[in-house]
Coordinates of C-alpha atoms in Angstrom, one line a residue:
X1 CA 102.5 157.7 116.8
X2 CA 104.5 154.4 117.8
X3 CA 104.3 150.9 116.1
X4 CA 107.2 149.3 117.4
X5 CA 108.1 150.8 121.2
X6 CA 105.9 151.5 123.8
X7 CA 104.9 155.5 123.6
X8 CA 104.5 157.5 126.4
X9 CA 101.3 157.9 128.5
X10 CA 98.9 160.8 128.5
X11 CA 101.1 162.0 132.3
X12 CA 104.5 162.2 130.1
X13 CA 105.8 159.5 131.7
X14 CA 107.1 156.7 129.8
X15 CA 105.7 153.1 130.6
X16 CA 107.2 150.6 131.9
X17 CA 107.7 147.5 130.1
X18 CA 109.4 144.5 129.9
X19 CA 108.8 142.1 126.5
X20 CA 108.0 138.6 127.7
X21 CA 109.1 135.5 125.3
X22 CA 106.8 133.8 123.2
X23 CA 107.4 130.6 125.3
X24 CA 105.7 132.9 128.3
X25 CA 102.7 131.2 129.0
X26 CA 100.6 135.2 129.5
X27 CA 101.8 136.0 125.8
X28 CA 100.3 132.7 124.4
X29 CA 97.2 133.4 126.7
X30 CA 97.0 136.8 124.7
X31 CA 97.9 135.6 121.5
X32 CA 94.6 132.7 121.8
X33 CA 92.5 135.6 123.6
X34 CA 93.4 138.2 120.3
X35 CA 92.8 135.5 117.7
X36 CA 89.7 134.6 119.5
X37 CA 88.5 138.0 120.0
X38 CA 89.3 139.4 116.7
X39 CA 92.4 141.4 118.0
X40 CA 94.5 140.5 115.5
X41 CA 98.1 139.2 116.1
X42 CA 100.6 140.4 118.4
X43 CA 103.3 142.3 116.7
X44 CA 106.9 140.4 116.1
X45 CA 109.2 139.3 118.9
X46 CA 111.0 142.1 120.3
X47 CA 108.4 144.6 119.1
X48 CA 106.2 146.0 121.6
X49 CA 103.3 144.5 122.7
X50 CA 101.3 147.1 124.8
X51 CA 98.7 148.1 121.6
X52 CA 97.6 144.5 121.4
X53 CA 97.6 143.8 125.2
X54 CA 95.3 146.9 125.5
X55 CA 93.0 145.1 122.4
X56 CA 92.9 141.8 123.6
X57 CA 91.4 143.5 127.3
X58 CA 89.2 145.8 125.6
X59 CA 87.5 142.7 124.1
X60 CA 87.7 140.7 126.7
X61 CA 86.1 143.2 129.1
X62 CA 83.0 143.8 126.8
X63 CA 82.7 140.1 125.7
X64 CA 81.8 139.1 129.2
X65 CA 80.3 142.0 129.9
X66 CA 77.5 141.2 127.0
X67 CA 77.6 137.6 127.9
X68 CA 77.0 137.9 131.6
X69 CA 74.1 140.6 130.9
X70 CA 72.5 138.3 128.8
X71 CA 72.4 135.1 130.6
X72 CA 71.9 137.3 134.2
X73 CA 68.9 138.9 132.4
X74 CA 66.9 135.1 131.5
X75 CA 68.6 133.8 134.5
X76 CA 66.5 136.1 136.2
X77 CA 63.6 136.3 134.4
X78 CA 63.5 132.6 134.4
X79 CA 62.6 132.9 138.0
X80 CA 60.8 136.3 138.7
X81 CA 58.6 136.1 135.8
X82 CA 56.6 133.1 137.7
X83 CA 56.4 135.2 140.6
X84 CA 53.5 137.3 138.8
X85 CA 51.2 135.0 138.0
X86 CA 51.8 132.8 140.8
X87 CA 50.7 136.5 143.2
X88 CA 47.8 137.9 141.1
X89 CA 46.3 134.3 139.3
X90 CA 47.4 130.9 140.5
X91 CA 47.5 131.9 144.2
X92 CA 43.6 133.7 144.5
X93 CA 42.5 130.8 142.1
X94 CA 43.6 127.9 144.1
X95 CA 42.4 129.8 147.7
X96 CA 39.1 130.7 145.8
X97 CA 38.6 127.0 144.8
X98 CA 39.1 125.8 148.6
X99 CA 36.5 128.4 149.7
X100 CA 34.2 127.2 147.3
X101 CA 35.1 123.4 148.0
X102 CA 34.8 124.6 152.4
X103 CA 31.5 126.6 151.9
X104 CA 30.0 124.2 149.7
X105 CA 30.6 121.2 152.7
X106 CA 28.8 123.6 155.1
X107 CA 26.1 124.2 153.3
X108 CA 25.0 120.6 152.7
X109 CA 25.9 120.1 156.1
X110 CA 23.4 121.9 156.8
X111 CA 20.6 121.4 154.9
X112 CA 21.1 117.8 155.8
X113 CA 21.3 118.3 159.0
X114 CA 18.6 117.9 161.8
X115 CA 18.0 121.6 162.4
X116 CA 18.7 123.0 158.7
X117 CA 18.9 126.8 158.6
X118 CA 17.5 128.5 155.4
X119 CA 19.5 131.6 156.0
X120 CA 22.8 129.9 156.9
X121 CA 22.6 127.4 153.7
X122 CA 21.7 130.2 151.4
X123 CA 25.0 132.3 152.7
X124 CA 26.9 129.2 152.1
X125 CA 25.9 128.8 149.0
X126 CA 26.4 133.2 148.1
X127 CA 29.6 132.3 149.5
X128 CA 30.9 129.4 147.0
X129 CA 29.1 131.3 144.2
X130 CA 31.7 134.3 144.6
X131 CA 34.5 131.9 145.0
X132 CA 33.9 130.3 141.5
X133 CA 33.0 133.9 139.8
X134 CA 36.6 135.1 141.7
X135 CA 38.3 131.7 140.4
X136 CA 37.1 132.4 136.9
X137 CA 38.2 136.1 136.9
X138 CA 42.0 134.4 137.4
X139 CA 42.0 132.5 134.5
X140 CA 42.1 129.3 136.1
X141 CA 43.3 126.8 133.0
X142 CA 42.3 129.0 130.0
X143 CA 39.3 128.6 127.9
X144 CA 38.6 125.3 129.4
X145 CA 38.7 126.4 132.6
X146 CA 36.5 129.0 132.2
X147 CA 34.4 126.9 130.5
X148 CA 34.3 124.2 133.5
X149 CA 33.8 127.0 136.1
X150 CA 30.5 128.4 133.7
X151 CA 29.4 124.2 134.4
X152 CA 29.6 124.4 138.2
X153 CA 28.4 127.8 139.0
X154 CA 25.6 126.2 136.7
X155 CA 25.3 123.5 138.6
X156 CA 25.2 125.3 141.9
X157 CA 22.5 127.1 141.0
X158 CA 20.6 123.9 140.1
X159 CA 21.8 122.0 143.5
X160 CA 20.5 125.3 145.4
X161 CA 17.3 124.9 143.5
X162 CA 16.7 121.7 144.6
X163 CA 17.8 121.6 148.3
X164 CA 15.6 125.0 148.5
X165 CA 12.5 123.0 147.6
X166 CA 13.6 119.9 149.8
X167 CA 13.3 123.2 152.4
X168 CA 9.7 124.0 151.7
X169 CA 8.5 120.4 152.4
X170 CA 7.7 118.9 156.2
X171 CA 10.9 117.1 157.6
X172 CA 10.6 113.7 157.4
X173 CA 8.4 113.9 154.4
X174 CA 9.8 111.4 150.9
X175 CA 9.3 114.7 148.6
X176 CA 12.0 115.9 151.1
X177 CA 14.1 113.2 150.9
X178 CA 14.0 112.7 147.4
X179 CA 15.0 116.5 146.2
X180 CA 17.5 116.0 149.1
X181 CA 19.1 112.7 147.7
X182 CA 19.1 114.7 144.0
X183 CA 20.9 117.6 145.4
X184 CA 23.3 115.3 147.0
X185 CA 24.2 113.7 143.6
X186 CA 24.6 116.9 141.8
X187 CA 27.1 118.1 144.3
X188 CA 29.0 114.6 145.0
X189 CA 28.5 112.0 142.5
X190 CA 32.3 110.8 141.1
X191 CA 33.4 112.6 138.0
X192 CA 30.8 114.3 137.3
X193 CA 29.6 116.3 140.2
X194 CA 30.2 119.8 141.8
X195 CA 32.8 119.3 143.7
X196 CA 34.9 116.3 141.7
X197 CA 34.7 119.2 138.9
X198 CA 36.3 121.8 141.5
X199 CA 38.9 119.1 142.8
X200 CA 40.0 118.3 139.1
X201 CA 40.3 122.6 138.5
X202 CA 42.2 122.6 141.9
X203 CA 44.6 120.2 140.9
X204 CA 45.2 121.6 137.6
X205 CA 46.0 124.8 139.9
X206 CA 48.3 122.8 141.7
X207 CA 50.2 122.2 138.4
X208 CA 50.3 125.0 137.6
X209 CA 51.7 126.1 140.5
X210 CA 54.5 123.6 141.0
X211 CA 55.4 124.5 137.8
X212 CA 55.5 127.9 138.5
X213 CA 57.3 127.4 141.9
X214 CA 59.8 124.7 140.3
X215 CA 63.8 125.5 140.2
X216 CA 65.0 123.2 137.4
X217 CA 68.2 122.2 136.0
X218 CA 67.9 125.2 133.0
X219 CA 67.7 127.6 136.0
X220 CA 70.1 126.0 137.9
X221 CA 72.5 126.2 134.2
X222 CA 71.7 129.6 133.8
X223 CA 72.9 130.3 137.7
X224 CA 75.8 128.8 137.9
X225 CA 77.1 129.9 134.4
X226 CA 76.0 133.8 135.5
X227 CA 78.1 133.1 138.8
X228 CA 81.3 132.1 136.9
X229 CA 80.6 135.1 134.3
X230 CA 80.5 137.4 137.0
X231 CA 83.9 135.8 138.5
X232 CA 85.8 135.7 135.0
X233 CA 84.4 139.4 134.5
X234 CA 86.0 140.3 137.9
X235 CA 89.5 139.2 137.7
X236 CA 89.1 140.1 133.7
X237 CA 89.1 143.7 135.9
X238 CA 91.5 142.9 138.6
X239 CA 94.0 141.7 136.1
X240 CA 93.3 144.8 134.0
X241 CA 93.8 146.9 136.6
X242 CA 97.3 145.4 137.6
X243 CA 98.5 145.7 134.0
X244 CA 97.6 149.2 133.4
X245 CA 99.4 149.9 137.1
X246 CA 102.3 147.9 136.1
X247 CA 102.5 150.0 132.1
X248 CA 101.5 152.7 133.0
X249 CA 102.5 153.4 136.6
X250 CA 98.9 154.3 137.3
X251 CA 97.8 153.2 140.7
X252 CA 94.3 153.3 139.9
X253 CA 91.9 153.6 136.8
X254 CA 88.4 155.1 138.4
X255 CA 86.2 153.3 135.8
X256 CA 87.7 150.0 136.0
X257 CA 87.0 150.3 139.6
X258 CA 83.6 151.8 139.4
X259 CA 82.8 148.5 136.7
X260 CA 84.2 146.2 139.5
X261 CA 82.0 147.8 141.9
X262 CA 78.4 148.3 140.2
X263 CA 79.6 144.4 139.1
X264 CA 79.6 142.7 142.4
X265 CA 76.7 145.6 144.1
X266 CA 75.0 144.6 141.5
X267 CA 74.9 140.4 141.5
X268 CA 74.6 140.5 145.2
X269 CA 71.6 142.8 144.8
X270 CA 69.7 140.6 142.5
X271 CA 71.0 137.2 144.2
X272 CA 69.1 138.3 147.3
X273 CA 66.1 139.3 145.1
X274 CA 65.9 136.1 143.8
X275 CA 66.5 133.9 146.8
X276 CA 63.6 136.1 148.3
X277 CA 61.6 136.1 146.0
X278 CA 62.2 131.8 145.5
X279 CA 61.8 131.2 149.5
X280 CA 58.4 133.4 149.5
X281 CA 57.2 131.0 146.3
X282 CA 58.3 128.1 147.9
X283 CA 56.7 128.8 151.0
X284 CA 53.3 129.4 149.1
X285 CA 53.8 125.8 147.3
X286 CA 54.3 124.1 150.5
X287 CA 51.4 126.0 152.3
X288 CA 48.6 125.4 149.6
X289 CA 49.9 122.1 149.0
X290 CA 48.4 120.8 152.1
X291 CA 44.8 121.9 151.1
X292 CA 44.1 123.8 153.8
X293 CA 40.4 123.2 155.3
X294 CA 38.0 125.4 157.5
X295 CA 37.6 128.9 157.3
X296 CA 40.1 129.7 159.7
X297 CA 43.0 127.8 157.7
X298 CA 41.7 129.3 154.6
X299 CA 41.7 132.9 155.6
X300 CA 45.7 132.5 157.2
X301 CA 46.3 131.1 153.9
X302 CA 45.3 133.5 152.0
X303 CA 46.7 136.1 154.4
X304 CA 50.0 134.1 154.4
X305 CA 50.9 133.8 150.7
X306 CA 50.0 137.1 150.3
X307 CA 52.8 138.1 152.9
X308 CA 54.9 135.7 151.2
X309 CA 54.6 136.9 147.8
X310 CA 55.0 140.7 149.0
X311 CA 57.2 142.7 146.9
X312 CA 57.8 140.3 143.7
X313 CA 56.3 142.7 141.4
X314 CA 59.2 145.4 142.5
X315 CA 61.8 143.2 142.1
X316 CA 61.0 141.9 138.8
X317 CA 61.1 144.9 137.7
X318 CA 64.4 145.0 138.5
X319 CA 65.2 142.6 135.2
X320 CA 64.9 146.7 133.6
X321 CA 68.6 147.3 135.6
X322 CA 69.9 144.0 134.2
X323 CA 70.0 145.5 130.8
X324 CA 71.0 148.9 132.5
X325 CA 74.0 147.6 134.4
X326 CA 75.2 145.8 131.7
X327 CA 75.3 148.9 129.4
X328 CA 76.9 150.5 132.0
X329 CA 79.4 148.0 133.3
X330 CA 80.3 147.8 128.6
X331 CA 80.4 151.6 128.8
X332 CA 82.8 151.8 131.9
X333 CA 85.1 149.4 130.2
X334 CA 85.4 151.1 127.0
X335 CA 86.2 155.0 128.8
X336 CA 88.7 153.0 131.1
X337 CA 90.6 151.5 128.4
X338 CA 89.7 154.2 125.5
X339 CA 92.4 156.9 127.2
X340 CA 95.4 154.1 126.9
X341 CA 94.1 152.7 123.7
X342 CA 94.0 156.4 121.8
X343 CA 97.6 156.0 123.3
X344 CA 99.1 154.1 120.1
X345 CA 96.6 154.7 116.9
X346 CA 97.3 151.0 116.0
X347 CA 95.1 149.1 113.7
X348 CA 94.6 145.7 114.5
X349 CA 95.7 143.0 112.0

């Protein structure tokens, strides 16, 4: 065991090792990074330093290593856990309301109309009826919500009602025009009618939506502090790397490597997850922001977002290999250092 020169590596060679003065701006570097860190104090001048170099990296390595998998992990999470509810609720709900809002049009557009159809006014009608039952089953703005689309499905009913019995009289009759006129109020008057209630639940959506779709300053934090984690972490390794080959005559340490590798795989994997996955939400903003009208526009948009949001459930799953990689890149620190560190038996002071 050796406490005050350098002892001899596990190949039988002796290190190499040159003491630096206290003035050395690396050695007061170290001797911040060991009282920081808990690594105790270096030992006297003259005496060798190599137990407490080997402490100070240790630490370091699985400091950052913690840091950078925590703020990585709601960094990412921040971002991808939108992307769910944005695919399987907000999305349908807000295409679902323009359906209903589009079939709804038609339908008095017919029955008002000089030739009105029975057939084509009561599809119309089945039509918007399935687009407020699908627009409830998405949870559009909680119990409320539910509670406004029970009103209008209501009220549809009731607006069919009447336009059916404006139907059954002659054209041109006032019974006609007066269930006409009523059905007319129940589906446009301000505030309070069909489709004022489905505009206010559509812009609610909306909300939601940009909300969902929004990259705010705590996201943009969270980035750039993961980007210059992942930076500090990799020349934390680099620099390891050199001071093991330079006191040890090692040329290379396989797990330092492998932990610089599965580092920058790793980021560049889920920085191309996430802008993915942020281009495909903000492409679905922009397109149902413009309220798309007619049935053609409507279907492309619902076909569209859905190509959009395509593979956001797979990688947010990949917040799981956040919490792996980050064991991993901890664990491949510790091995790569632990075979150096069992070296010297020292106890830090």
């Amino acid at each position: 065991m050796s406490t005050g020169a350098d002892a001899p590596g596990r190949t039988g060679r002796a290190p190499a090792h040159t003491a630096a003065g206290p003035r050395d701006p690396a050695v007061r570097l170290s001797r911040v990074l060991g009282r920081l860190l808990g690594a105790g104090r270096p030992p006297a001048d003259g005496g060798s330093t190599t137990a407490h170099d080997l402490a100070v990296r240790r630490r370091l390595l699985l400091a950052l290593s913690a840091l950078l998998t925590v703020t990585l992990f709601l960094s990412y999470e921040g971002v991808h856990g939108d992307a769910g509810p944005l695919r399987s609720s907000t999305t349908p709900a807000v295409v679902a309301l323009d359906t209903a809002l589009y079939a709804l049009g038609r339908a008095h557009a017919d029955a008002t109309g000089p030739t009105p159809s029975a057939s084509e006014f009561q599809k119309q009608v089945s039509v918007a009826a399935q687009s407020v039952a699908l627009a409830a089953t998405d949870e559009v703005g909680g119990r409320a919500g539910r509670q406004a689309l029970q009103t209008v499905a209501g009220l549809i009913t009731g607006y069919s009602a009447w336009v059916s019995r404006a139907q059954l009289q002659p054209v041109g009759s006032v019974l006609r025009d007066a269930y006409l006129k009523y059905a007319s109020s129940m589906l446009e008057a301000d505030g309070s009618g069909i489709e004022a209630r489905l505009r206010v639940l559509r812009g609610q959506q909306r909300a939601a939506m940009a909300r969902q779709t929004s990259f705010g300053w705590p996201l943009r934090l969270g980035w750039s502090v993961a980007a210059l984690l992942v930076l500090a972490l990799g020349a934390a390794l680099v620099e390891t790397q050199l001071f093991l080959r330079r006191r040890f005559r090692r040329r290379y340490n396989r797990r330092l490597i492998g932990a610089l590798a599965v580092l920058a795989v790793g980021f560049v994997t889920l920085v191309v997850f996430t802008v993915r996955t942020r281009q495909g939400m903000t492409d679905t903003y922009g397109l149902l922001d413009r309220s798309p009208t007619g049935r053609a526009a409507i279907t492309e948009a619902r076909r569209h977002t859905a190509a959009y949001l395509a593979g956001t459930g797979f990688r947010a799953a990949a917040s799981v290999w956040i919490v792996i990689g980050g064991a991993l890149l901890m664990a491949l620190a510790e091995t790569g250092l632990r075979q150096h560190v069992d070296d010297y038996r020292f106890t830090p002071r």
